Every structure is written in structure tokens, then in C-alpha cells.
mmCIF file of C-alpha atoms and ligand atoms in Angstrom:
data_model
loop_
_atom_site.group_PDB
_atom_site.id
_atom_site.type_symbol
_atom_site.label_atom_id
_atom_site.label_comp_id
_atom_site.label_asym_id
_atom_site.label_seq_id
_atom_site.Cartn_x
_atom_site.Cartn_y
_atom_site.Cartn_z
ATOM 1 C CA MET B 1 97.314 100.781 179.677
ATOM 2 C CA ALA B 2 97.013 98.806 176.397
ATOM 3 C CA ALA B 3 93.350 98.100 175.513
ATOM 4 C CA THR B 4 94.160 95.042 173.408
ATOM 5 C CA GLN B 5 96.800 92.409 173.823
ATOM 6 C CA TYR B 6 98.179 91.210 170.528
ATOM 7 C CA PHE B 7 99.313 87.758 171.476
ATOM 8 C CA PHE B 8 100.875 85.527 168.759
ATOM 9 C CA SER B 9 102.247 82.885 171.040
ATOM 10 C CA PRO B 10 101.798 79.330 169.656
ATOM 11 C CA GLY B 11 100.720 78.303 173.157
ATOM 12 C CA PRO B 12 99.691 79.099 175.709
ATOM 13 C CA THR B 13 97.130 81.180 173.815
ATOM 14 C CA LYS B 14 94.673 83.873 174.753
ATOM 15 C CA VAL B 15 91.940 82.855 177.296
ATOM 16 C CA PRO B 16 88.466 84.317 176.655
ATOM 17 C CA HIS B 17 86.792 86.120 179.530
ATOM 18 C CA ARG B 18 84.112 83.441 179.688
ATOM 19 C CA VAL B 19 86.640 80.758 180.111
ATOM 20 C CA ALA B 20 88.527 82.664 182.771
ATOM 21 C CA CYS B 21 85.294 83.212 184.670
ATOM 22 C CA ALA B 22 84.412 79.511 184.509
ATOM 23 C CA GLU B 23 87.880 78.777 185.865
ATOM 24 C CA SER B 24 87.188 80.847 188.951
ATOM 25 C CA ARG B 25 83.986 79.039 189.912
ATOM 26 C CA ALA B 26 83.687 77.775 193.500
ATOM 27 C CA MET B 27 85.701 74.618 194.273
ATOM 28 C CA VAL B 28 83.889 71.318 194.611
ATOM 29 C CA SER B 29 85.027 67.804 195.413
ATOM 30 C CA HIS B 30 86.247 65.835 192.443
ATOM 31 C CA ARG B 31 84.172 62.930 193.820
ATOM 32 C CA SER B 32 80.917 64.899 193.915
ATOM 33 C CA SER B 33 78.149 64.271 191.360
ATOM 34 C CA ASP B 34 78.185 67.984 190.453
ATOM 35 C CA PHE B 35 81.776 67.633 189.280
ATOM 36 C CA MET B 36 81.146 64.324 187.540
ATOM 37 C CA ASP B 37 78.442 65.989 185.491
ATOM 38 C CA VAL B 38 80.834 68.695 184.354
ATOM 39 C CA PHE B 39 83.572 66.136 183.603
ATOM 40 C CA GLU B 40 81.233 63.876 181.659
ATOM 41 C CA GLU B 41 79.965 66.759 179.522
ATOM 42 C CA MET B 42 83.441 68.068 178.841
ATOM 43 C CA THR B 43 84.607 64.559 177.818
ATOM 44 C CA ARG B 44 81.575 64.203 175.477
ATOM 45 C CA ASP B 45 82.106 67.618 173.855
ATOM 46 C CA LEU B 46 85.802 66.761 173.499
ATOM 47 C CA GLN B 47 84.998 63.554 171.708
ATOM 48 C CA GLU B 48 83.136 65.612 169.150
ATOM 49 C CA VAL B 49 86.142 67.722 168.472
ATOM 50 C CA PHE B 50 88.403 64.630 168.248
ATOM 51 C CA GLN B 51 85.634 63.138 166.116
ATOM 52 C CA THR B 52 85.813 59.871 168.017
ATOM 53 C CA GLN B 53 83.782 57.340 169.923
ATOM 54 C CA HIS B 54 87.001 55.985 171.536
ATOM 55 C CA ASP B 55 87.658 56.376 175.235
ATOM 56 C CA LEU B 56 88.948 59.930 175.864
ATOM 57 C CA LEU B 57 91.080 60.317 178.935
ATOM 58 C CA THR B 58 91.938 63.540 180.713
ATOM 59 C CA LEU B 59 95.267 63.892 182.426
ATOM 60 C CA THR B 60 96.412 66.668 184.673
ATOM 61 C CA CYS B 61 99.698 67.565 183.038
ATOM 62 C CA SER B 62 100.959 69.496 180.021
ATOM 63 C CA GLY B 63 101.008 67.969 176.585
ATOM 64 C CA THR B 64 104.486 66.475 177.079
ATOM 65 C CA GLY B 65 103.091 64.423 179.974
ATOM 66 C CA ALA B 66 100.554 62.872 177.607
ATOM 67 C CA MET B 67 103.321 62.098 175.095
ATOM 68 C CA ASP B 68 105.208 60.483 177.910
ATOM 69 C CA ALA B 69 102.164 58.505 178.915
ATOM 70 C CA THR B 70 101.528 57.151 175.438
ATOM 71 C CA VAL B 71 105.108 55.808 175.198
ATOM 72 C CA ALA B 72 104.867 54.353 178.740
ATOM 73 C CA ASN B 73 101.530 52.553 177.913
ATOM 74 C CA PHE B 74 101.861 51.499 174.287
ATOM 75 C CA LEU B 75 105.497 50.622 173.880
ATOM 76 C CA ASN B 76 107.546 48.132 175.926
ATOM 77 C CA PRO B 77 111.314 48.172 176.568
ATOM 78 C CA GLY B 78 112.996 46.709 173.440
ATOM 79 C CA ASP B 79 110.056 47.395 171.152
ATOM 80 C CA LYS B 80 110.783 49.105 167.915
ATOM 81 C CA ALA B 81 108.951 52.397 167.118
ATOM 82 C CA LEU B 82 108.985 54.419 163.935
ATOM 83 C CA VAL B 83 109.207 58.091 164.807
ATOM 84 C CA LEU B 84 108.406 60.482 162.008
ATOM 85 C CA SER B 85 109.863 63.988 162.373
ATOM 86 C CA SER B 86 110.075 67.210 160.440
ATOM 87 C CA GLY B 87 110.832 69.528 163.376
ATOM 88 C CA ASN B 88 111.534 69.999 167.034
ATOM 89 C CA PHE B 89 108.612 68.124 168.416
ATOM 90 C CA GLY B 90 109.412 64.955 166.424
ATOM 91 C CA SER B 91 112.683 64.743 168.229
ATOM 92 C CA ARG B 92 110.821 64.938 171.586
ATOM 93 C CA PHE B 93 108.975 61.739 170.798
ATOM 94 C CA ARG B 94 112.285 60.102 169.915
ATOM 95 C CA ASP B 95 113.837 61.300 173.231
ATOM 96 C CA ILE B 96 110.872 59.944 175.250
ATOM 97 C CA CYS B 97 111.115 56.613 173.436
ATOM 98 C CA GLN B 98 114.782 56.396 174.265
ATOM 99 C CA SER B 99 114.255 57.203 177.979
ATOM 100 C CA TYR B 100 111.870 54.234 178.141
ATOM 101 C CA GLY B 101 114.260 51.826 176.438
ATOM 102 C CA VAL B 102 112.196 51.770 173.228
ATOM 103 C CA ASP B 103 114.253 51.339 170.024
ATOM 104 C CA ALA B 104 113.233 54.415 168.044
ATOM 105 C CA GLU B 105 113.847 54.411 164.329
ATOM 106 C CA TYR B 106 114.012 58.119 163.593
ATOM 107 C CA MET B 107 112.846 59.103 160.154
ATOM 108 C CA GLU B 108 113.540 62.734 159.563
ATOM 109 C CA PHE B 109 112.170 64.855 156.804
ATOM 110 C CA PRO B 110 113.321 68.331 155.744
ATOM 111 C CA TRP B 111 112.168 71.039 158.168
ATOM 112 C CA GLY B 112 109.508 73.135 156.447
ATOM 113 C CA GLU B 113 108.144 70.077 154.621
ATOM 114 C CA ALA B 114 105.581 67.497 155.677
ATOM 115 C CA VAL B 115 106.360 63.889 156.409
ATOM 116 C CA ASP B 116 106.057 61.595 153.367
ATOM 117 C CA PRO B 117 103.515 58.803 153.641
ATOM 118 C CA GLU B 118 105.255 56.900 150.814
ATOM 119 C CA ALA B 119 108.464 56.671 152.899
ATOM 120 C CA VAL B 120 106.374 55.260 155.758
ATOM 121 C CA ARG B 121 104.778 52.711 153.460
ATOM 122 C CA ARG B 122 108.181 51.559 152.166
ATOM 123 C CA CYS B 123 109.606 51.298 155.696
ATOM 124 C CA LEU B 124 106.669 49.289 157.059
ATOM 125 C CA ALA B 125 106.567 46.995 154.011
ATOM 126 C CA GLN B 126 110.176 46.052 154.670
ATOM 127 C CA ASP B 127 109.330 45.122 158.244
ATOM 128 C CA GLU B 128 108.089 41.729 157.426
ATOM 129 C CA GLU B 129 108.471 40.391 160.973
ATOM 130 C CA HIS B 130 106.327 43.260 162.310
ATOM 131 C CA LYS B 131 109.022 44.413 164.732
ATOM 132 C CA ILE B 132 107.659 47.991 164.558
ATOM 133 C CA LYS B 133 104.920 48.279 167.190
ATOM 134 C CA ALA B 134 103.983 51.896 166.651
ATOM 135 C CA VAL B 135 104.351 54.853 164.350
ATOM 136 C CA LEU B 136 104.555 58.231 166.152
ATOM 137 C CA MET B 137 104.069 61.585 164.512
ATOM 138 C CA GLN B 138 102.909 65.177 164.929
ATOM 139 C CA HIS B 139 99.666 66.320 163.375
ATOM 140 C CA ASN B 140 100.917 69.909 163.362
ATOM 141 C CA GLU B 141 104.650 70.625 163.781
ATOM 142 C CA THR B 142 104.727 73.846 165.883
ATOM 143 C CA SER B 143 108.371 74.507 165.248
ATOM 144 C CA THR B 144 108.081 74.784 161.490
ATOM 145 C CA GLY B 145 104.400 75.693 160.925
ATOM 146 C CA VAL B 146 103.740 72.557 158.908
ATOM 147 C CA PHE B 147 100.740 70.216 159.142
ATOM 148 C CA ASN B 148 101.271 66.577 158.256
ATOM 149 C CA PRO B 149 99.096 64.251 156.119
ATOM 150 C CA VAL B 150 97.924 62.146 158.990
ATOM 151 C CA GLU B 151 95.189 60.275 157.096
ATOM 152 C CA ALA B 152 97.602 59.264 154.327
ATOM 153 C CA VAL B 153 100.226 58.052 156.934
ATOM 154 C CA SER B 154 97.504 56.014 158.598
ATOM 155 C CA ARG B 155 96.557 54.439 155.321
ATOM 156 C CA ALA B 156 100.225 53.885 154.404
ATOM 157 C CA ARG B 157 100.315 51.243 157.144
ATOM 158 C CA GLY B 158 98.367 48.905 154.915
ATOM 159 C CA ALA B 159 98.072 45.495 156.646
ATOM 160 C CA HIS B 160 101.008 46.235 158.995
ATOM 161 C CA PRO B 161 99.671 45.977 162.608
ATOM 162 C CA ALA B 162 101.626 48.956 164.078
ATOM 163 C CA ILE B 163 99.378 51.399 165.931
ATOM 164 C CA LEU B 164 99.508 55.037 164.997
ATOM 165 C CA ILE B 165 100.115 57.602 167.796
ATOM 166 C CA VAL B 166 99.455 61.223 166.819
ATOM 167 C CA ASP B 167 100.551 64.252 168.734
ATOM 168 C CA SER B 168 97.837 66.773 167.843
ATOM 169 C CA ILE B 169 98.665 69.173 170.693
ATOM 170 C CA SER B 170 98.875 72.265 168.458
ATOM 171 C CA GLY B 171 96.642 70.825 165.759
ATOM 172 C CA MET B 172 93.416 69.835 167.472
ATOM 173 C CA ALA B 173 90.575 72.326 166.834
ATOM 174 C CA ALA B 174 92.796 74.320 164.453
ATOM 175 C CA VAL B 175 93.693 71.794 161.751
ATOM 176 C CA PRO B 176 91.205 69.166 160.468
ATOM 177 C CA LEU B 177 91.562 65.728 162.072
ATOM 178 C CA LYS B 178 89.097 62.815 162.121
ATOM 179 C CA THR B 179 90.206 60.243 164.683
ATOM 180 C CA ASP B 180 87.822 57.395 163.836
ATOM 181 C CA GLU B 181 87.392 57.982 160.108
ATOM 182 C CA TRP B 182 91.160 58.084 159.681
ATOM 183 C CA ASN B 183 91.710 55.046 161.871
ATOM 184 C CA LEU B 184 93.995 56.808 164.382
ATOM 185 C CA ASP B 185 94.742 54.626 167.498
ATOM 186 C CA VAL B 186 96.027 57.225 169.914
ATOM 187 C CA VAL B 187 95.537 60.980 169.610
ATOM 188 C CA ILE B 188 96.953 63.532 172.042
ATOM 189 C CA ALA B 189 95.773 67.114 172.653
ATOM 190 C CA ALA B 190 96.322 69.742 175.389
ATOM 191 C CA SER B 191 94.357 72.580 176.856
ATOM 192 C CA GLN B 192 96.550 75.554 176.068
ATOM 193 C CA LYS B 193 96.702 75.664 172.288
ATOM 194 C CA ALA B 194 93.658 76.025 170.122
ATOM 195 C CA PHE B 195 91.422 75.161 173.118
ATOM 196 C CA MET B 196 91.819 78.670 174.611
ATOM 197 C CA THR B 197 92.280 77.264 178.101
ATOM 198 C CA PRO B 198 95.226 77.721 180.448
ATOM 199 C CA PRO B 199 97.961 75.100 180.387
ATOM 200 C CA GLY B 200 97.726 72.017 182.701
ATOM 201 C CA LEU B 201 95.390 69.520 181.031
ATOM 202 C CA SER B 202 96.083 66.990 178.303
ATOM 203 C CA PHE B 203 93.819 64.517 176.564
ATOM 204 C CA ILE B 204 94.334 61.096 174.987
ATOM 205 C CA SER B 205 91.931 59.118 172.835
ATOM 206 C CA VAL B 206 92.565 55.374 172.746
ATOM 207 C CA SER B 207 91.230 52.877 170.098
ATOM 208 C CA PRO B 208 90.141 49.387 171.013
ATOM 209 C CA LYS B 209 93.235 48.056 169.135
ATOM 210 C CA ALA B 210 95.478 50.330 171.252
ATOM 211 C CA TRP B 211 93.793 49.098 174.418
ATOM 212 C CA GLU B 212 94.769 45.545 173.415
ATOM 213 C CA VAL B 213 98.346 46.699 173.135
ATOM 214 C CA GLN B 214 98.123 48.469 176.490
ATOM 215 C CA ALA B 215 96.855 45.290 178.208
ATOM 216 C CA ALA B 216 100.237 43.671 177.424
ATOM 217 C CA SER B 217 102.176 46.636 178.714
ATOM 218 C CA THR B 218 105.194 45.834 180.991
ATOM 219 C CA GLN B 219 106.587 49.364 181.195
ATOM 220 C CA PRO B 220 106.786 50.712 184.804
ATOM 221 C CA LYS B 221 104.176 53.437 185.416
ATOM 222 C CA TYR B 222 101.810 54.628 188.134
ATOM 223 C CA TYR B 223 100.347 58.164 187.687
ATOM 224 C CA PHE B 224 100.177 57.628 183.968
ATOM 225 C CA ASP B 225 98.681 54.140 183.969
ATOM 226 C CA LEU B 226 96.088 54.632 181.363
ATOM 227 C CA ALA B 227 94.176 51.387 182.203
ATOM 228 C CA ASN B 228 93.580 52.872 185.598
ATOM 229 C CA ALA B 229 92.439 56.133 184.107
ATOM 230 C CA ARG B 230 89.997 54.197 181.909
ATOM 231 C CA LYS B 231 88.614 52.377 184.941
ATOM 232 C CA TYR B 232 87.841 55.746 186.612
ATOM 233 C CA LEU B 233 86.516 57.247 183.410
ATOM 234 C CA ALA B 234 83.787 54.640 183.466
ATOM 235 C CA LYS B 235 82.799 56.133 186.889
ATOM 236 C CA ARG B 236 83.049 59.682 185.423
ATOM 237 C CA GLN B 237 86.160 60.366 187.420
ATOM 238 C CA THR B 238 89.884 60.426 187.330
ATOM 239 C CA PRO B 239 92.208 58.277 189.626
ATOM 240 C CA ALA B 240 93.736 61.199 191.502
ATOM 241 C CA THR B 241 92.569 64.779 192.048
ATOM 242 C CA PRO B 242 92.382 66.436 188.593
ATOM 243 C CA ALA B 243 92.826 70.255 187.933
ATOM 244 C CA VAL B 244 89.197 70.842 188.796
ATOM 245 C CA SER B 245 89.269 74.571 187.800
ATOM 246 C CA LEU B 246 90.876 73.825 184.429
ATOM 247 C CA ILE B 247 88.121 71.276 183.697
ATOM 248 C CA TYR B 248 85.547 74.006 184.392
ATOM 249 C CA ALA B 249 87.498 76.252 182.001
ATOM 250 C CA MET B 250 87.906 73.627 179.345
ATOM 251 C CA GLY B 251 84.179 72.761 179.551
ATOM 252 C CA GLU B 252 83.329 76.436 178.899
ATOM 253 C CA ALA B 253 85.877 76.686 176.032
ATOM 254 C CA LEU B 254 84.224 73.626 174.347
ATOM 255 C CA LYS B 255 80.796 75.269 174.719
ATOM 256 C CA MET B 256 82.191 78.298 172.857
ATOM 257 C CA LEU B 257 83.610 76.008 170.164
ATOM 258 C CA LYS B 258 80.295 74.292 169.813
ATOM 259 C CA GLU B 259 78.431 77.592 169.481
ATOM 260 C CA THR B 260 80.630 78.640 166.594
ATOM 261 C CA GLY B 261 80.780 75.101 165.158
ATOM 262 C CA LEU B 262 83.954 73.110 164.500
ATOM 263 C CA GLU B 263 83.796 73.603 160.757
ATOM 264 C CA GLN B 264 83.686 77.340 161.120
ATOM 265 C CA VAL B 265 86.430 77.325 163.729
ATOM 266 C CA LEU B 266 88.685 75.391 161.347
ATOM 267 C CA ALA B 267 87.820 77.689 158.413
ATOM 268 C CA ASP B 268 88.635 80.742 160.554
ATOM 269 C CA HIS B 269 92.054 79.274 161.375
ATOM 270 C CA ALA B 270 92.815 78.646 157.750
ATOM 271 C CA PHE B 271 91.782 82.174 156.825
ATOM 272 C CA ARG B 272 94.026 83.717 159.492
ATOM 273 C CA ARG B 273 96.900 81.701 158.048
ATOM 274 C CA ASP B 274 96.085 83.041 154.537
ATOM 275 C CA LEU B 275 95.961 86.600 155.951
ATOM 276 C CA LEU B 276 99.323 86.280 157.604
ATOM 277 C CA ARG B 277 101.015 84.677 154.644
ATOM 278 C CA ALA B 278 99.664 87.291 152.237
ATOM 279 C CA GLY B 279 100.839 90.020 154.604
ATOM 280 C CA ILE B 280 104.376 88.763 155.137
ATOM 281 C CA GLN B 281 104.894 88.000 151.475
ATOM 282 C CA ALA B 282 103.750 91.541 150.575
ATOM 283 C CA MET B 283 106.482 92.922 152.816
ATOM 284 C CA GLY B 284 109.107 90.784 151.171
ATOM 285 C CA LEU B 285 109.352 87.980 153.740
ATOM 286 C CA GLU B 286 109.176 84.217 153.128
ATOM 287 C CA PRO B 287 107.318 81.685 155.235
ATOM 288 C CA LEU B 288 109.249 78.515 155.967
ATOM 289 C CA ALA B 289 106.354 76.148 155.051
ATOM 290 C CA LYS B 290 105.323 75.531 151.477
ATOM 291 C CA GLU B 291 101.754 76.443 150.630
ATOM 292 C CA ASP B 292 100.395 72.919 150.445
ATOM 293 C CA CYS B 293 101.428 72.084 153.960
ATOM 294 C CA ALA B 294 101.182 75.529 155.614
ATOM 295 C CA SER B 295 99.656 75.197 159.074
ATOM 296 C CA PRO B 296 96.390 76.942 159.903
ATOM 297 C CA ALA B 297 97.693 77.172 163.503
ATOM 298 C CA ILE B 298 101.115 78.759 163.271
ATOM 299 C CA THR B 299 103.547 80.311 160.752
ATOM 300 C CA ALA B 300 107.310 80.235 160.872
ATOM 301 C CA ILE B 301 108.810 83.142 159.028
ATOM 302 C CA TYR B 302 112.394 83.640 157.788
ATOM 303 C CA ALA B 303 114.016 86.864 159.022
ATOM 304 C CA PRO B 304 115.363 88.971 156.176
ATOM 305 C CA PRO B 305 119.156 88.253 155.551
ATOM 306 C CA GLY B 306 121.333 90.072 158.035
ATOM 307 C CA ILE B 307 118.596 90.695 160.546
ATOM 308 C CA GLU B 308 118.535 88.639 163.736
ATOM 309 C CA PRO B 309 115.054 87.163 164.299
ATOM 310 C CA GLY B 310 115.485 87.797 168.077
ATOM 311 C CA ARG B 311 115.681 91.569 167.360
ATOM 312 C CA ILE B 312 112.446 91.503 165.382
ATOM 313 C CA THR B 313 110.464 89.626 168.064
ATOM 314 C CA LYS B 314 111.948 91.760 170.810
ATOM 315 C CA LEU B 315 110.817 94.983 169.094
ATOM 316 C CA MET B 316 107.417 93.519 168.345
ATOM 317 C CA SER B 317 106.833 92.347 171.862
ATOM 318 C CA ARG B 318 108.429 94.973 174.045
ATOM 319 C CA LYS B 319 107.835 98.065 171.932
ATOM 320 C CA TYR B 320 104.693 97.467 169.933
ATOM 321 C CA GLN B 321 103.043 94.955 172.295
ATOM 322 C CA ALA B 322 102.530 92.170 169.753
ATOM 323 C CA ALA B 323 104.011 89.052 171.274
ATOM 324 C CA ALA B 324 105.523 86.790 168.664
ATOM 325 C CA ALA B 325 107.679 83.753 169.356
ATOM 326 C CA GLY B 326 111.279 82.909 168.500
ATOM 327 C CA GLY B 327 112.500 80.128 166.220
ATOM 328 C CA MET B 328 112.939 76.650 167.660
ATOM 329 C CA GLY B 329 115.979 74.316 167.650
ATOM 330 C CA ARG B 330 118.080 74.731 164.533
ATOM 331 C CA LEU B 331 115.702 77.381 163.228
ATOM 332 C CA LYS B 332 116.508 79.698 166.106
ATOM 333 C CA ASP B 333 118.924 81.951 164.233
ATOM 334 C CA THR B 334 116.977 82.200 161.021
ATOM 335 C CA THR B 335 113.262 82.242 161.821
ATOM 336 C CA PHE B 336 110.614 83.597 164.137
ATOM 337 C CA ARG B 337 107.046 82.382 164.603
ATOM 338 C CA MET B 338 103.588 83.874 164.806
ATOM 339 C CA GLY B 339 100.778 81.697 166.136
ATOM 340 C CA HIS B 340 97.245 82.296 164.904
ATOM 341 C CA LEU B 341 95.401 79.618 166.841
ATOM 342 C CA GLY B 342 92.735 79.743 169.431
ATOM 343 C CA TYR B 343 90.809 82.893 170.534
ATOM 344 C CA MET B 344 91.678 85.386 167.795
ATOM 345 C CA ALA B 345 90.102 87.807 165.366
ATOM 346 C CA ASP B 346 91.057 88.352 161.756
ATOM 347 C CA LEU B 347 91.837 91.925 162.686
ATOM 348 C CA ASP B 348 94.443 90.688 165.166
ATOM 349 C CA ILE B 349 96.467 89.526 162.217
ATOM 350 C CA VAL B 350 96.312 92.965 160.625
ATOM 351 C CA GLY B 351 97.557 94.451 163.883
ATOM 352 C CA GLY B 352 100.315 91.882 164.133
ATOM 353 C CA LEU B 353 101.418 92.639 160.612
ATOM 354 C CA ALA B 354 101.521 96.355 161.389
ATOM 355 C CA ALA B 355 103.730 95.694 164.417
ATOM 356 C CA LEU B 356 105.938 93.459 162.294
ATOM 357 C CA GLU B 357 106.307 96.211 159.657
ATOM 358 C CA MET B 358 107.380 98.769 162.235
ATOM 359 C CA ALA B 359 109.869 96.347 163.786
ATOM 360 C CA LEU B 360 111.374 95.446 160.388
ATOM 361 C CA LEU B 361 111.658 99.063 159.366
ATOM 362 C CA GLU B 362 113.603 99.735 162.525
ATOM 363 C CA CYS B 363 115.885 96.792 161.779
ATOM 364 C CA GLY B 364 116.749 98.321 158.386
ATOM 365 C CA HIS B 365 114.535 96.145 156.157
ATOM 366 C CA LYS B 366 113.198 98.180 153.241
ATOM 367 C CA LEU B 367 109.428 98.243 153.031
ATOM 368 C CA GLU B 368 106.519 100.569 152.669
ATOM 369 C CA LEU B 369 104.548 100.902 155.898
ATOM 370 C CA GLY B 370 101.153 99.297 155.350
ATOM 371 C CA ALA B 371 102.311 96.907 152.580
ATOM 372 C CA GLY B 372 101.713 93.805 154.609
ATOM 373 C CA ALA B 373 98.750 95.019 156.692
ATOM 374 C CA GLY B 374 97.203 96.393 153.492
ATOM 375 C CA ALA B 375 97.421 93.021 151.705
ATOM 376 C CA ALA B 376 95.629 91.357 154.639
ATOM 377 C CA GLN B 377 92.988 94.190 154.754
ATOM 378 C CA LYS B 378 92.272 93.502 151.001
ATOM 379 C CA LEU B 379 91.745 89.756 151.711
ATOM 380 C CA MET B 380 89.570 90.608 154.693
ATOM 381 C CA MET B 381 87.396 92.955 152.623
ATOM 382 C CA GLU B 382 86.869 90.123 150.086
ATOM 383 C CA ARG B 383 85.876 87.726 152.808
ATOM 384 C CA TYR B 384 83.501 90.168 154.504
ATOM 385 C CA ARG B 385 81.870 91.429 151.310
ATOM 386 C CA ASP B 386 78.139 91.579 151.946
HETATM 387 C C1 LIG U 401 103.151 72.609 172.635
HETATM 388 C C2 LIG U 401 103.467 71.262 172.024
HETATM 389 C C3 LIG U 401 103.944 70.156 172.751
HETATM 390 C C4 LIG U 401 104.285 70.301 174.198
HETATM 391 O O1 LIG U 401 103.286 70.530 174.993
HETATM 392 P P1 LIG U 401 103.516 71.047 176.481
HETATM 393 O O2 LIG U 401 102.113 71.317 176.872
HETATM 394 O O3 LIG U 401 104.389 72.247 176.462
HETATM 395 O O4 LIG U 401 104.128 69.980 177.284
HETATM 396 C C5 LIG U 401 104.113 68.982 172.109
HETATM 397 N N1 LIG U 401 103.893 68.817 170.786
HETATM 398 C C6 LIG U 401 103.449 69.851 170.068
HETATM 399 C C7 LIG U 401 103.233 69.677 168.594
HETATM 400 C C8 LIG U 401 103.246 71.165 170.656
HETATM 401 O O5 LIG U 401 102.809 72.131 169.870
#
């Protein structure tokens, strides 16, 4: 039996023992005051991580459900939306818009690079009639391992009234984001990425300006009617039965985050990214993302020429018990990914690099065993110097 599970999935991520224990607490009614206390505390702690005073709604569904809900509540059929994309999840927002009859203007940037706020500024400046009602973007693009300049995009709107909707599902609690300070209208997160909680909950913060937009919503919806969720939030409840156990789990995960401190948690993520990048570069591999936009949450890595990325991840996972992820979309045949978000230790990265080295060697890539792991060890010793 393996003592340690090396798990580099970009989500779901590893669930700490404390969180799993909280999840298994005895069931209560979701209309009981005991539950309402837990729900209220979770919501308050979550607002601290979002860095917002806005209403923060909890939905029982995965992150895509929350993306769906934002389109259904903040965009009407025939509305124009500017969808920024530099990877696989950008196209998901476009597809959701299209399924709701929203006219999505799709602005795509090279995969591996961040979206360009200047292009957003130009596009919105040309929209003199204010036809564009919302700008949609990812905070952290999980397919490419790039984080986007959300604050700069928000500012690039200038006086244009479009609301900004940010998918921070893989970014929240891993990559810095300040909802109120950056003037973000709608921000989405989910339980199973940096929040160390099993999948099944998602979260949406809504600014007063976005609520005004929502009040004029004509889009058909029922389960995802956010005005109804807001009404129940005021009573410390949700309209329908929520995933009670996951809310217990999430509450505990947020306590752990608070104990460490958000700043420290973010710094730890950035350091694990640095460890991984130093390690792969020392073994002759290239990350997809450039240094200035390299995600603290996940790294996409080019497979060496002539080696199928699927072979590398299969060897890593099945033989050496270090679960990495495949490439996404058009990157499937050239890249693989290693997540470093959530409940992880720096030493996990050293272990993952060691597994990667063994897998690469077996695939015929020339390298010295220990080259990558050693580079990470050196960085670790510098950080841990007394
Ligand atoms: C994981 C992820 C999603 C999808 O979330 P699900 O919980 O799988 O529905 C959406 N956007 C980004 C950026 C993600 O990383």
C-alpha cells in the first residue's frame, strides 16, 4: 500500500483529513438553526477569500453550473457579450452564451499567453452604443496554466457600462484576486480546486451593479434564479436542499485557510510553481506559459519532441503513482499538465519531478536522474534556510 498519494490533478484536488471528517458529520435539516450558523460562517469566511462585501451565493452544482447561472442571470437573448479566451475554458463561456441566445463576440489570444487588456480597451471604446453588456473571462486558464490580468481588464473598461464576469474556479485561493478593490461584478469559484473540498459546490459573488442588471433579466431559469438565491441568503439559507455535507467540509477547509492566512497560502502556491518550473527546465522540458503569466495553480508542460504526452502521464500515474493530467483541447497531443493547487507540500513537487524523470527516461528522453528534483531541492533549501 502506498503511504503517500502524489496527486497533481488540477481538480478535484486532495482533500485533507480534517475536511473529510467534517464532511462525515451527522446530517441535519438545512432549515435548522444549527445548519444556518454553519452556512453563515462559511459564507463570511468565503467573502474574506473573495475579498468582497458583495452578496456571495452558494450553489449546489459544479463550477460549470455557476458559469451557466451567470449567463442565464446577467445576459438576455440577443445581448452582446465579449468573451475573452486563451484556452479551453474561454470557449466554454462562448458555448454557454450561444446556448442562451447571447451574441458572443469571441476574442481569442494565443494559448500560453494571457489576454491583452489593451485589446479589450480598444474593443469597448469602439462600442459607442454600449451594445456589449458583459465581458467574460477566466482568472486562471486551467488548460494552459496561465493567469490573466483581471485588474487591468477591469480598468480597461473605462466608462463603458459592461459588467465583468470572472471565472476564478481554478484561481480563487491560489492566485491573487481582489473582488471589490478591482471592481469585479461577478466572480465564480468552486469547491474542488484550491479549496481542498470535494466537487459539488460553486460560489458566485454579485456586485450591486450586477444585481441591477439581473433585475431586468428575461432569460428563462428556475433552479439557477440568483434573485431567489439572494432572497434565501438573507435568511441564511438556500432555496432548495443544498449539499449539506459539502458545506460542512467547505467550512472546515476555510478554517484551515484562515489558520494559515490567505497571503501565506498564495505565496505557497507561487513557490510550488517556481519549484516545478525550475525542475522541468532543469530536465530539458519547456513550460507552455511564459514566466510573467505562469499560473501559481497549474503548469502545462510540452512533451519532448517525439514523445506522446499520454505515455508520460500514464507511466507517472500507473507505475510511479504520481497522477498528472493530460493536455486539453488542441494541446492534447503536445502537452501534459501538473496541478499544484490546494492541499500540497513543497516536497510533493520534488516527488512529482522524480516520477516525471523516471517516466521520461523510460520514454527515451535523455536526462540525468535527479536533475529536475535536485533543482527543486536547491530552491527548497534556500527557502527553508534558518
Ligand atoms: C475546473 C474549471 C471549470 C469547470 O468546473 P467544473 O467544476 O468541472 O464544472 C471551469 N473553469 C475553469 C477555469 C476550471 O478550472
